[in-house]
Short mmCIF file of C-alpha atoms in Angstrom, two decimals:
data_model
loop_
_atom_site.label_atom_id
_atom_site.label_comp_id
_atom_site.label_asym_id
_atom_site.label_seq_id
_atom_site.Cartn_x
_atom_site.Cartn_y
_atom_site.Cartn_z
CA LYS V 16 63.15 -21.09 -6.73
CA GLN V 17 61.99 -17.50 -7.26
CA TRP V 18 60.07 -18.58 -10.37
CA TYR V 19 58.38 -21.35 -8.38
CA GLN V 20 57.34 -18.90 -5.61
CA ARG V 21 55.87 -16.48 -8.13
CA ARG V 22 53.96 -19.31 -9.80
CA VAL V 23 52.53 -20.46 -6.46
CA ALA V 24 51.45 -16.89 -5.64
CA ILE V 25 49.74 -16.52 -9.03
CA THR V 26 47.98 -19.86 -8.59
CA ALA V 27 46.76 -18.86 -5.11
CA GLY V 28 45.45 -15.54 -6.44
CA GLU V 29 43.61 -17.32 -9.23
CA CYS V 30 42.01 -19.64 -6.69
CA VAL V 31 40.81 -16.72 -4.55
CA LEU V 32 39.40 -14.97 -7.61
CA LEU V 33 37.71 -18.17 -8.76
CA LEU V 34 36.23 -18.79 -5.30
CA SER V 35 34.91 -15.21 -5.08
CA SER V 36 33.31 -15.54 -8.53
CA PHE V 37 31.73 -18.84 -7.52
CA ARG V 38 30.24 -17.28 -4.39
CA LEU V 39 28.89 -14.34 -6.38
CA ILE V 40 27.34 -16.65 -8.97
CA SER V 41 25.90 -18.87 -6.24
CA SER V 42 24.34 -15.89 -4.43
CA TYR V 43 22.86 -14.56 -7.67
CA SER V 44 21.53 -18.03 -8.54
CA CYS V 45 19.89 -18.30 -5.13
CA VAL V 46 18.20 -14.92 -5.56
CA ILE V 47 16.90 -15.88 -9.01
CA PHE V 48 15.74 -19.26 -7.66
CA PHE V 49 13.69 -17.74 -4.84
CA LEU V 50 12.26 -15.06 -7.12
CA ASN V 51 11.15 -17.73 -9.56
CA MET V 52 9.54 -19.60 -6.68
CA ALA V 53 7.66 -16.44 -5.69
CA SER V 54 6.51 -15.88 -9.27
CA ASN V 55 5.35 -19.46 -9.73
CA ARG V 56 3.60 -20.38 -6.51
CA ALA V 57 1.72 -23.62 -6.19
CA GLU V 58 -2.05 -23.37 -6.26
CA LYS V 59 -3.51 -22.75 -2.83
CA SER V 60 -5.76 -25.27 -1.13
CA GLY V 61 -7.92 -25.58 1.94
CA LEU V 62 -8.32 -22.54 4.15
CA SER V 63 -5.77 -20.53 2.16
CA ARG V 64 -7.79 -21.08 -1.00
CA ASP V 65 -11.01 -19.97 0.71
CA ILE V 66 -9.34 -16.79 1.99
CA GLN V 67 -7.94 -16.06 -1.47
CA LYS V 68 -11.39 -16.43 -3.02
CA LYS V 69 -12.85 -13.97 -0.52
CA LEU V 70 -10.10 -11.46 -1.30
CA GLU V 71 -10.73 -11.80 -5.02
CA ALA V 72 -14.50 -11.42 -4.48
CA LYS V 73 -13.88 -8.01 -2.87
CA TYR V 74 -12.31 -6.73 -6.09
CA SER V 75 -14.45 -4.13 -7.89
CA GLN V 76 -14.08 -3.46 -11.61
CA ASP V 77 -15.97 -0.18 -11.17
CA GLN V 78 -13.26 1.02 -8.78
CA GLU V 79 -10.63 -0.27 -11.18
CA ALA V 80 -12.15 1.77 -14.03
CA GLN V 81 -12.06 4.90 -11.86
CA CYS V 82 -8.44 4.25 -10.89
CA ARG V 83 -7.45 3.65 -14.51
CA ALA V 84 -9.06 6.91 -15.67
CA TRP V 85 -7.48 8.83 -12.80
CA ILE V 86 -3.96 7.46 -13.41
CA GLU V 87 -4.14 8.16 -17.13
CA GLU V 88 -5.35 11.71 -16.55
CA VAL V 89 -2.68 12.49 -13.96
CA LEU V 90 0.19 11.01 -15.99
CA GLY V 91 -1.13 12.02 -19.39
CA GLU V 92 -0.48 8.56 -20.84
CA LYS V 93 -2.41 5.37 -21.47
CA LEU V 94 -1.84 2.20 -19.50
CA SER V 95 -0.27 -0.72 -21.32
CA ASN V 96 -3.40 -2.89 -21.07
CA SER V 97 -6.73 -1.11 -21.55
CA GLU V 98 -8.92 -4.18 -20.88
CA LEU V 99 -10.67 -4.26 -17.51
CA GLY V 100 -9.92 -7.13 -15.16
CA MET V 101 -7.95 -7.84 -12.02
CA HIS V 102 -5.07 -9.64 -13.77
CA ASN V 103 -4.93 -7.11 -16.60
CA PHE V 104 -4.68 -4.22 -14.15
CA GLN V 105 -2.04 -6.09 -12.18
CA GLN V 106 0.09 -6.45 -15.31
CA CYS V 107 -0.11 -2.70 -15.89
CA LEU V 108 1.24 -1.93 -12.41
CA ARG V 109 3.41 -4.99 -11.77
CA ASP V 110 6.78 -3.43 -12.62
CA GLY V 111 6.11 -0.49 -10.27
CA GLN V 112 7.08 2.17 -12.80
CA ILE V 113 3.58 3.62 -13.20
CA LEU V 114 3.11 3.79 -9.43
CA CYS V 115 6.41 5.61 -8.89
CA LYS V 116 5.64 8.11 -11.67
CA LEU V 117 2.17 8.68 -10.23
CA LEU V 118 3.50 9.41 -6.74
CA ASN V 119 6.19 11.76 -8.03
CA THR V 120 3.64 13.68 -10.13
CA LEU V 121 1.19 14.08 -7.24
CA ASN V 122 3.91 15.20 -4.84
CA GLY V 123 5.41 17.75 -7.22
CA GLU V 124 8.92 16.73 -6.18
CA PRO V 125 10.21 13.19 -6.77
CA LEU V 126 9.74 10.94 -3.76
CA VAL V 127 11.22 8.04 -5.73
CA LYS V 128 14.61 9.24 -6.93
CA LYS V 129 15.42 6.29 -9.18
CA ILE V 130 12.89 4.20 -11.10
CA ASN V 131 14.32 0.92 -12.36
CA GLN V 132 13.60 0.21 -16.02
CA GLN V 133 14.94 -3.35 -15.99
CA LYS V 134 12.62 -6.32 -16.49
CA MET V 135 14.25 -8.44 -13.78
CA ALA V 136 11.88 -9.48 -10.99
CA PHE V 137 13.88 -8.10 -8.08
CA LYS V 138 14.22 -4.72 -9.85
CA GLN V 139 10.45 -4.53 -10.37
CA MET V 140 9.80 -5.43 -6.74
CA GLU V 141 12.32 -2.78 -5.72
CA ASN V 142 10.19 -0.20 -7.55
CA ILE V 143 7.12 -1.35 -5.62
CA GLU V 144 8.99 -1.13 -2.32
CA GLN V 145 10.16 2.39 -3.18
CA PHE V 146 6.54 3.33 -3.91
CA ILE V 147 5.45 1.95 -0.53
CA LYS V 148 8.14 3.93 1.28
CA GLY V 149 7.15 7.03 -0.67
CA CYS V 150 3.50 6.59 0.33
CA LYS V 151 4.45 6.70 4.01
CA ILE V 152 6.39 9.92 3.46
CA PHE V 153 3.47 11.27 1.38
CA GLY V 154 1.16 10.88 4.38
CA LEU V 155 -0.58 7.50 4.08
CA LYS V 156 -1.14 5.32 7.12
CA ASP V 157 0.30 1.82 7.27
CA GLY V 158 -3.18 0.28 7.15
CA ASP V 159 -3.91 1.97 3.82
CA ILE V 160 -0.84 0.59 2.02
CA PHE V 161 -0.64 -2.79 0.29
CA GLN V 162 2.26 -5.19 0.58
CA THR V 163 4.65 -5.99 -2.26
CA ALA V 164 3.24 -9.49 -2.75
CA ASP V 165 -0.31 -8.12 -2.94
CA LEU V 166 0.54 -6.52 -6.26
CA TYR V 167 3.47 -8.47 -7.67
CA GLU V 168 1.93 -11.89 -6.99
CA CYS V 169 -1.68 -10.70 -7.38
CA GLN V 170 -2.45 -11.80 -3.83
CA ASN V 171 -4.76 -8.93 -2.84
CA MET V 172 -5.55 -6.53 -5.66
CA SER V 173 -8.51 -5.05 -3.76
CA GLN V 174 -5.99 -3.63 -1.28
CA VAL V 175 -4.08 -2.11 -4.21
CA LEU V 176 -7.26 -0.26 -5.21
CA CYS V 177 -7.71 0.96 -1.61
CA THR V 178 -4.16 2.28 -1.64
CA LEU V 179 -4.75 4.19 -4.88
CA TYR V 180 -7.89 5.77 -3.41
CA ALA V 181 -5.95 6.72 -0.27
CA VAL V 182 -3.19 8.26 -2.40
CA GLY V 183 -5.79 10.36 -4.22
CA SER V 184 -7.34 11.55 -0.95
CA VAL V 185 -3.99 12.51 0.59
CA ALA V 186 -2.96 14.25 -2.65
CA SER V 187 -6.05 16.50 -2.46
CA LYS V 188 -5.32 17.23 1.20
CA ASN V 189 -1.71 18.11 0.36
CA GLY V 190 -2.85 20.70 -2.18
CA TYR V 191 -2.85 18.84 -5.49
CA THR V 192 -5.34 20.64 -7.75
CA GLY V 193 -5.50 18.17 -10.62
CA ALA V 194 -7.74 15.15 -11.05
CA SER V 195 -8.77 13.59 -7.75
CA ILE V 196 -10.14 10.31 -6.51
CA GLY V 197 -11.22 9.03 -3.13
CA ALA V 198 -12.98 10.65 -0.18
CA THR V 199 -12.12 14.12 1.05
CA ILE V 200 -10.14 13.96 4.29
CA SER V 201 -11.63 16.09 7.05
CA GLU V 202 -9.51 18.62 8.88
CA ALA V 203 -9.48 19.47 12.57
CA ASN V 204 -11.71 22.38 13.61
CA PRO V 205 -11.04 22.99 17.32
CA ARG V 206 -13.39 25.26 19.34
CA GLU V 207 -12.20 27.61 22.05
CA PHE V 208 -14.58 28.84 24.78
CA SER V 209 -14.04 31.55 27.34
CA ASP V 210 -14.36 30.92 31.08
CA GLU V 211 -17.65 32.83 31.11
CA GLN V 212 -19.14 30.61 28.40
CA LEU V 213 -18.02 27.50 30.24
CA LYS V 214 -19.68 28.73 33.46
CA GLN V 215 -22.93 29.37 31.60
CA GLY V 216 -22.89 25.76 30.46
CA ASP V 217 -22.92 24.62 34.10
CA THR V 218 -26.33 26.24 34.65
CA MET V 219 -28.03 24.34 31.82
CA ILE V 220 -29.76 21.04 32.42
CA GLY V 221 -29.19 18.53 29.68
CA LEU V 222 -32.00 16.52 28.10
CA GLN V 223 -30.38 13.32 29.34
CA MET V 224 -31.31 14.36 32.89
CA GLY V 225 -35.05 14.09 32.17
CA SER V 226 -35.94 17.78 32.52
CA HIS V 227 -35.78 20.73 30.18
CA LYS V 228 -37.12 24.26 30.88
CA GLY V 229 -39.39 23.13 33.71
CA ALA V 230 -40.78 20.10 31.87
CA SER V 231 -40.45 16.80 33.71
CA GLN V 232 -41.88 13.30 33.78
CA SER V 233 -43.83 13.86 36.96
CA GLY V 234 -47.43 12.69 36.75
CA MET V 235 -46.72 10.28 33.91
CA ASN V 236 -47.83 6.70 34.49
CA ILE V 237 -46.64 4.09 32.02
CA GLY V 238 -48.57 0.85 32.26
CA LYS V 239 -51.08 -0.23 34.85
CA SER V 240 -50.07 0.50 38.41
CA ARG V 241 -50.06 -2.30 40.93
CA SER V 242 -52.77 -1.98 43.60
CA ILE V 243 -52.32 -3.64 46.99
CA MET V 244 -55.70 -4.57 48.46
CA ASP V 245 -56.21 -5.25 52.18
#
């Protein structure tokens, strides 16, 4: 009887272990399935296709060349694909490793603590998400940052270029003295006036009021005046 009870307990434990393994495998299979769907989307049609064409038309190879040269100078290494082109540039950045290294170098201290080296899709997208979070900490606004699908699925590579330019601008503002790209961000320059200066401003007549230093529009006649005859 005792042997039978032990055997039943062992069988029950094996069933629980088997069920847990099945759930883990099923969850992993679902993740891989959806990632494969994201990587192999059906061709767009209709309005979606027109929007995609407009997004691709905004892409500038001149901006890409500037971004390539800037990244290579900051990191001190060549990109994996040196040929210009939207899809070629996307393949260079798709795993997110270059972007994370770039952000850490510009910041001085690592904003992305761990950079995944694996080739699995969800690990590469995790790198991109870590880069996006790091950009917000670095000082970029939400409107300047691309979405994960914009890069990984090549949905909007022009926005990726805009993000790189914004990163370069913020890096210069934050004190990075190396190679720079993008516009210089202006800084606030507040003015402070004394009460006496403010009172002097009340005595001045602005040009919008039609008079300045005694000059006025009196005596001016624009057009022919209307005469009323009796």
